[in-house]
Short mmCIF file of C-alpha atoms and ligand atoms in Angstrom, two decimals:
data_model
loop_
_atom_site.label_atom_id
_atom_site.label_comp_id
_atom_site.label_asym_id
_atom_site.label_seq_id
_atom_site.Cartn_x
_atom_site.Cartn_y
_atom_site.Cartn_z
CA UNK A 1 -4.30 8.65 -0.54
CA UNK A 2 -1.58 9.79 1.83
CA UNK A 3 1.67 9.51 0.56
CA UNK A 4 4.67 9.04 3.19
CA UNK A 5 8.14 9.94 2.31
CA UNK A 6 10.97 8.52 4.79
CA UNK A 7 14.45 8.76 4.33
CA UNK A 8 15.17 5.15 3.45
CA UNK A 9 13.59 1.38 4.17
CA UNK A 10 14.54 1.62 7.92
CA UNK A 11 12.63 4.36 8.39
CA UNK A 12 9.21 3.11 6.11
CA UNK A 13 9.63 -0.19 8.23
CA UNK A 14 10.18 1.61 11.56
CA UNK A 15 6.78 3.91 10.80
CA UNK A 16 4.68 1.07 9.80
CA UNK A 17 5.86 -1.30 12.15
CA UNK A 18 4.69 1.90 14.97
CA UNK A 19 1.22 1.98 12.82
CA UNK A 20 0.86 -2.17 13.41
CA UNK A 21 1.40 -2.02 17.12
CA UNK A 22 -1.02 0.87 17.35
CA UNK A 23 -3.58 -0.83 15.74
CA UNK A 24 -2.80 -4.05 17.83
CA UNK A 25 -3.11 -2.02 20.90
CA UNK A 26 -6.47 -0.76 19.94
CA UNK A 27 -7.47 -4.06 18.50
CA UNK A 28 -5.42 -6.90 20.07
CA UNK A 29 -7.22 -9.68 17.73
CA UNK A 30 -6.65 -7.43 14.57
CA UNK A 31 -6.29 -9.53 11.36
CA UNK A 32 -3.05 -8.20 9.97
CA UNK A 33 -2.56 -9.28 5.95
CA UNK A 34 0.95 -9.38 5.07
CA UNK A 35 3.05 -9.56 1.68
CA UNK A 36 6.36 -11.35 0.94
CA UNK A 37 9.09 -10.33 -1.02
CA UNK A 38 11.92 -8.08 0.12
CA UNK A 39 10.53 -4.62 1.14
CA UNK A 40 8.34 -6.03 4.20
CA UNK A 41 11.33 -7.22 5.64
CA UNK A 42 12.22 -3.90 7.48
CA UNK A 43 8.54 -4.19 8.66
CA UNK A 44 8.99 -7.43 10.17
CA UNK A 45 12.01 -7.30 11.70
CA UNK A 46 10.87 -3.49 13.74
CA UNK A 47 7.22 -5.16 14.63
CA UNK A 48 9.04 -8.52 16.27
CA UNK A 49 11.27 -5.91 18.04
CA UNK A 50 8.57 -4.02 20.00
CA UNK A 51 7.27 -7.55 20.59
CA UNK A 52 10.61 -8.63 22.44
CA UNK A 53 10.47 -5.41 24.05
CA UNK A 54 7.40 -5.80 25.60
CA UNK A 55 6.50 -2.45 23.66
CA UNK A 56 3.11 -4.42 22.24
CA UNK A 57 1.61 -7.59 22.76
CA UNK A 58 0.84 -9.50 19.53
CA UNK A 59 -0.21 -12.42 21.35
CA UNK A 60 -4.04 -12.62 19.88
CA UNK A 61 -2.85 -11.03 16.47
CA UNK A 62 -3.91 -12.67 13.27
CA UNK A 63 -2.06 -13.52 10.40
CA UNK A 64 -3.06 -13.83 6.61
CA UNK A 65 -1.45 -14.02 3.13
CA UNK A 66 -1.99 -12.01 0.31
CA UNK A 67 -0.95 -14.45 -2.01
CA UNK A 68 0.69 -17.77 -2.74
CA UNK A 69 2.86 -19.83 -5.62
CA UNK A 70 0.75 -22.78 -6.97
CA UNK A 71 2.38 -26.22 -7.72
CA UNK A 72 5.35 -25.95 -4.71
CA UNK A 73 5.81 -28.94 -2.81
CA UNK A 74 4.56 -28.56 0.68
CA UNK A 75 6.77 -26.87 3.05
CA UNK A 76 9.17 -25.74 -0.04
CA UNK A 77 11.37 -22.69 1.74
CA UNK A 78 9.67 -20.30 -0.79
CA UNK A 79 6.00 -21.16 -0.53
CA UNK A 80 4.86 -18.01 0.88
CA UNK A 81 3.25 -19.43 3.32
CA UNK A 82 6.56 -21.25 5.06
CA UNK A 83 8.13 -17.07 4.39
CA UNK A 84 5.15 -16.13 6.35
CA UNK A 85 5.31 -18.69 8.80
CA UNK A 86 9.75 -18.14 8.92
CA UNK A 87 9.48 -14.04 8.42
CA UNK A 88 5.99 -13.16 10.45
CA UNK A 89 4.62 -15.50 12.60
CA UNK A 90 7.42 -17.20 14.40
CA UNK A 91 9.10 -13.86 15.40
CA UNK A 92 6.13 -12.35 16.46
CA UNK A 93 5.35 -15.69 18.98
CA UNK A 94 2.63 -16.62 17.42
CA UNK A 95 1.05 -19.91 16.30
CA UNK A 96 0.37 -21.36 13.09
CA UNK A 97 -3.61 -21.74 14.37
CA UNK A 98 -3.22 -17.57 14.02
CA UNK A 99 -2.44 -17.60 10.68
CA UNK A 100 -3.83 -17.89 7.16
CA UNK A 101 -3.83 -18.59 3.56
CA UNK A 102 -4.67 -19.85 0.71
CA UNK A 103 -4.03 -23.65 -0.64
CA UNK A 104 -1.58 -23.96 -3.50
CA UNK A 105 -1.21 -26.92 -3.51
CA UNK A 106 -4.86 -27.29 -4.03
CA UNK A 107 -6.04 -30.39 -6.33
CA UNK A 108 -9.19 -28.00 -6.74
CA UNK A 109 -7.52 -24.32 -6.87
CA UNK A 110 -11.33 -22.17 -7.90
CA UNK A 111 -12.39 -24.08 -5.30
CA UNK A 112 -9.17 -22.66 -3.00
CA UNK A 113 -9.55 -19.17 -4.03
CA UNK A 114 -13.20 -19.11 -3.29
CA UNK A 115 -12.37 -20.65 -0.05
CA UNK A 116 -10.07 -18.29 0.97
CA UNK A 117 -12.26 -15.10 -0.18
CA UNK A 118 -14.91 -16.52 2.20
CA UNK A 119 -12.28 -17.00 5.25
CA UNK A 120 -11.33 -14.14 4.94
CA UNK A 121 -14.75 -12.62 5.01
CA UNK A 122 -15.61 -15.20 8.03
CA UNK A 123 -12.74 -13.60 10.29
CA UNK A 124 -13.97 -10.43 9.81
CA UNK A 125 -12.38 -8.77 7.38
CA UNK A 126 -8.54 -7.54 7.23
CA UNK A 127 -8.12 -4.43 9.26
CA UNK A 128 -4.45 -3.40 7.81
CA UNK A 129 -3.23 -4.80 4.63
CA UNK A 130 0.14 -4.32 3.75
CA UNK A 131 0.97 -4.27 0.33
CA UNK A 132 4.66 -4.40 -1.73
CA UNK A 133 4.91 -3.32 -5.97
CA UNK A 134 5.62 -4.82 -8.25
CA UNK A 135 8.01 -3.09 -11.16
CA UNK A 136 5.34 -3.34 -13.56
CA UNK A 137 3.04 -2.04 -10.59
CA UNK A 138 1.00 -4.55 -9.50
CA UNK A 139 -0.02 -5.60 -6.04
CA UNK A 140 -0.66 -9.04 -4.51
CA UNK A 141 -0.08 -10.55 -7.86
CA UNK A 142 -2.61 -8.90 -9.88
CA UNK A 143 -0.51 -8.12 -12.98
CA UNK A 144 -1.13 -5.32 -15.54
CA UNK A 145 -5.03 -5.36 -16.65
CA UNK A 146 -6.04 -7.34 -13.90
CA UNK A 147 -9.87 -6.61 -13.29
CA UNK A 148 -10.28 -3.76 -10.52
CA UNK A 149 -12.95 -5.59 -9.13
CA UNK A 150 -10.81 -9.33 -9.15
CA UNK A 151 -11.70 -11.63 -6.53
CA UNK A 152 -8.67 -14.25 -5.37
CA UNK A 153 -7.98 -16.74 -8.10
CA UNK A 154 -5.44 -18.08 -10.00
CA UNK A 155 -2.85 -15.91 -12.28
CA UNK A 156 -0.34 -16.00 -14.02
CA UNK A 157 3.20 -14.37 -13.33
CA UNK A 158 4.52 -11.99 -16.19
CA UNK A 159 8.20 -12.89 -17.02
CA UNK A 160 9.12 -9.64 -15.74
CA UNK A 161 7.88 -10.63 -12.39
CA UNK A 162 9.70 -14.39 -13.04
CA UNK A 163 12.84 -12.49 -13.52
CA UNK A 164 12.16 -10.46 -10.48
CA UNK A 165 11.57 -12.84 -8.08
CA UNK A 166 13.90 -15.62 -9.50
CA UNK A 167 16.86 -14.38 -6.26
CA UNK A 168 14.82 -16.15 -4.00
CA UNK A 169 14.93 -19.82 -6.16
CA UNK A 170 18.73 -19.51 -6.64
CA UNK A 171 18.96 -17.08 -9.52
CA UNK A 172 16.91 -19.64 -11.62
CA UNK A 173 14.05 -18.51 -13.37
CA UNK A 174 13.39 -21.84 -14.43
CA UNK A 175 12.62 -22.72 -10.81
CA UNK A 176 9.94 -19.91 -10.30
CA UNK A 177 6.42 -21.00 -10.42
CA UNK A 178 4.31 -19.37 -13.53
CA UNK A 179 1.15 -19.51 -11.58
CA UNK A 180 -0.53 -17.89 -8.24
CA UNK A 181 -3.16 -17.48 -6.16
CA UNK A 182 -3.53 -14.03 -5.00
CA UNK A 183 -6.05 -11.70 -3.16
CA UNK A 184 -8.12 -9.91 -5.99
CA UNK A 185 -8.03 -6.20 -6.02
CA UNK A 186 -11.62 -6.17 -5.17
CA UNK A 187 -10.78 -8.31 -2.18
CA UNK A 188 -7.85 -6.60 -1.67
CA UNK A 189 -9.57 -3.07 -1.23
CA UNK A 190 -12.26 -4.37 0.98
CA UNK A 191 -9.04 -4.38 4.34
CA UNK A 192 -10.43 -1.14 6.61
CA UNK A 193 -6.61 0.35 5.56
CA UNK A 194 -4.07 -0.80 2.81
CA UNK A 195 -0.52 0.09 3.41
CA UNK A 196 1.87 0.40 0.94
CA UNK A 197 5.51 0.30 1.10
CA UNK A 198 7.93 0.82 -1.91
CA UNK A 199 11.69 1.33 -1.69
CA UNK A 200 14.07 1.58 -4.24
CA UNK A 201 15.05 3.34 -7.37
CA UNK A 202 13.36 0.47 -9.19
CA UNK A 203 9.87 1.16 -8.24
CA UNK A 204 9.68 5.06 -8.58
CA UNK A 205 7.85 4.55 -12.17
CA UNK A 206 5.45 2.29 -10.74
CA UNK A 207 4.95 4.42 -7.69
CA UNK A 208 4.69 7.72 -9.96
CA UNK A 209 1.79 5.77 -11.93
CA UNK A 210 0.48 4.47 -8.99
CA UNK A 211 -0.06 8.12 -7.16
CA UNK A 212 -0.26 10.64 -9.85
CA UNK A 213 -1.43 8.20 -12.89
CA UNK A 214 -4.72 7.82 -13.78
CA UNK A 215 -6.76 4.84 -11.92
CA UNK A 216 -5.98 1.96 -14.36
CA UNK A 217 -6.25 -1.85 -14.82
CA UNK A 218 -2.97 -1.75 -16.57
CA UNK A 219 -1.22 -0.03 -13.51
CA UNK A 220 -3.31 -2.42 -10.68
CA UNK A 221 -1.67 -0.59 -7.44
CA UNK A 222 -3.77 2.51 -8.89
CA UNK A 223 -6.85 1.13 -7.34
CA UNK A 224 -5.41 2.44 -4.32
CA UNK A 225 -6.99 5.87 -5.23
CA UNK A 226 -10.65 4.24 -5.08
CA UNK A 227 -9.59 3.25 -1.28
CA UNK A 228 -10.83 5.53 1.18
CA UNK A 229 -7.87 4.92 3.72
CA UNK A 230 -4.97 4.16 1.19
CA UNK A 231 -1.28 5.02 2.52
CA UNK A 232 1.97 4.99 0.45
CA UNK A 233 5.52 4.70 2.41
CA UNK A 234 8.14 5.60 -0.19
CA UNK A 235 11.93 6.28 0.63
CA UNK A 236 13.42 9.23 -1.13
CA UNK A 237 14.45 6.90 -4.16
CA UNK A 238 10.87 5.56 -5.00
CA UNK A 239 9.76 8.87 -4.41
CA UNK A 240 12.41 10.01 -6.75
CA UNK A 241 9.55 10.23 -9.88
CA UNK A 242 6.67 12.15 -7.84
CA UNK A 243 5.97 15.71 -8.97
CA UNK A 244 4.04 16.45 -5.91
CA UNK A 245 6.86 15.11 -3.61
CA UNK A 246 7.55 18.33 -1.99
CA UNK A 247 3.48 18.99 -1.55
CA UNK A 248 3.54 15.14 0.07
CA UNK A 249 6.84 16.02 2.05
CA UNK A 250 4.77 19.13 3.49
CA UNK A 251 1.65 17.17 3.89
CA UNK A 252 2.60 14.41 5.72
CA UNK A 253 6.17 13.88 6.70
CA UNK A 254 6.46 14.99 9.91
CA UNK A 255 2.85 14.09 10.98
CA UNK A 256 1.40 11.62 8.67
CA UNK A 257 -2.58 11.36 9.97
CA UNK A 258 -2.91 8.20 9.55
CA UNK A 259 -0.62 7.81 12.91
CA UNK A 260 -2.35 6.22 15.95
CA UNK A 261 -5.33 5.78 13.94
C1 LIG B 301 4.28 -10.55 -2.51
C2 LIG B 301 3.51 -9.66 -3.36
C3 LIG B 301 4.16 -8.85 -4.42
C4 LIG B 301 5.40 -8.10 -3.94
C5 LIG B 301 6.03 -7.36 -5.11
C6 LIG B 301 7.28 -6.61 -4.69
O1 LIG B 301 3.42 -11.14 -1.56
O2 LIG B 301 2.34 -9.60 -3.21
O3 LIG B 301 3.23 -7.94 -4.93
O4 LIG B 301 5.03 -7.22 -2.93
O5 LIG B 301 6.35 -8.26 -6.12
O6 LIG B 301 8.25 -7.52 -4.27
P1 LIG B 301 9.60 -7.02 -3.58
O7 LIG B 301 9.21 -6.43 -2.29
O8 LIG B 301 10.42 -8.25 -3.40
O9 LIG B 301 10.20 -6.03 -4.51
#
């Protein structure tokens, strides 16, 4: 796995924002699969830059979700798919026909997740997945000892992750779903490249376990070592726990390979 180290989110967002166009350029119908939450956001914001600049053109880009709260009304601000839609789509000029995800409000959610597994499969495959942590390091929302080989399906949140995410519903942890759909790890490592992006003080355990831990169900982002195109964008704080920072500094800093890929 290559593991980037930038000086702060700007900087991770800047550099994989660069890596998105590229690939666009390359592939201008590339199925990009995004994540919610805050640390994309940087992402988002440089990508829909270059797009008003005329630096790329995103036009035939498509869109998918890694995961999704189950039981939200339709349309509720927080579904991830109207974040998607509010923090993706709509900057980049793109139309909801380019994007996709799966149902939570589902009456039949297996039959959802199964659904979505074979759309997903049907477009193609995802060429870049970007991925966030969690502080009890999982990715989509395959909490600790989720199967490495999960397909999408429905989970369950921890209450750490409740806690986390309860800033986006007010502060009210009483308002965050417990269930999800999300993207299995198996179908999560099947993308052609994952790309993961941690900033933060918070998430420099979970990074540390992710990179230098053992491969393990109870730390999920570790499957990223059984990836063969896996990329980690820290800033200095996440980074903060890494015993081979300086070899990754080194190794990839200035010239991380996977650029222009
Ligand atoms: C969201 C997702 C989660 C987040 C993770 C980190 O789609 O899949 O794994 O990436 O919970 O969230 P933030 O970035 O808000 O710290």
């Amino acid at each position: 796995m290559e593991v980037v180290i930038v000086p702060d989110a700007k900087a991770g967002g800047e550099l994989i924002a660069e890596a998105m166009a590229a690939l666009v350029r390359r592939k201008p119908d590339a199925l990009l699969g995004v994540a919610t939450g805050s640390t994309p956001l940087p992402i988002y914001e440089a990508l829909a830059a270059k797009v008003a600049a005329g630096a790329v053109d995103a036009s035939r880009a498509r869109i998918c979700q890694l995961d999704e709260y189950v039981g939200l009304p339709v349309g509720h601000p927080e579904s991830y798919r109207s974040v998607v839609l509010r923090e993706v789509v709509e900057p980049l000029g793109l139309s909801e026909a380019s994007f996709m995800g799966p149902d939570g409000s589902a009456e039949d959610v297996q039959a959802a997740c199964e659904a979505y597994d074979k759309a997903l499969a049907e477009a193609g495959g995802v060429d870049l997945q970007l991925l966030g942590i969690g502080t009890d390091g999982h990715i989509g929302f395959n909490e600790p000892c989720s199967s490495l080989a999960s397909r999408t399906r429905i989970k369950t949140l921890t209450e750490q992750t409740r806690v986390d995410n309860a800033r986006f519903f007010d502060g009210d942890i009483e308002q965050v779903p417990h269930h999800v759909i999300t993207q299995g790890i198996g179908t999560i490592l099947e993308a052609r490249h994952l790309v993961l992006l941690a900033t933060g003080e918070g998430k420099a355990d979970a990074v540390a376990a992710t990179v230098e831990g053992p491969v393990a169900s109870v730390v999920p982002a570790s499957a990223l070592q059984l990836h063969p195109h896996a990329t980690v964008v820290v800033d200095e704080a996440a980074a903060s726990k890494l015993k081979l920072a300086d070899y990754f500094r080194h190794t990839y800093a200035n010239k991380p390979s996977w650029q222009g890929l």
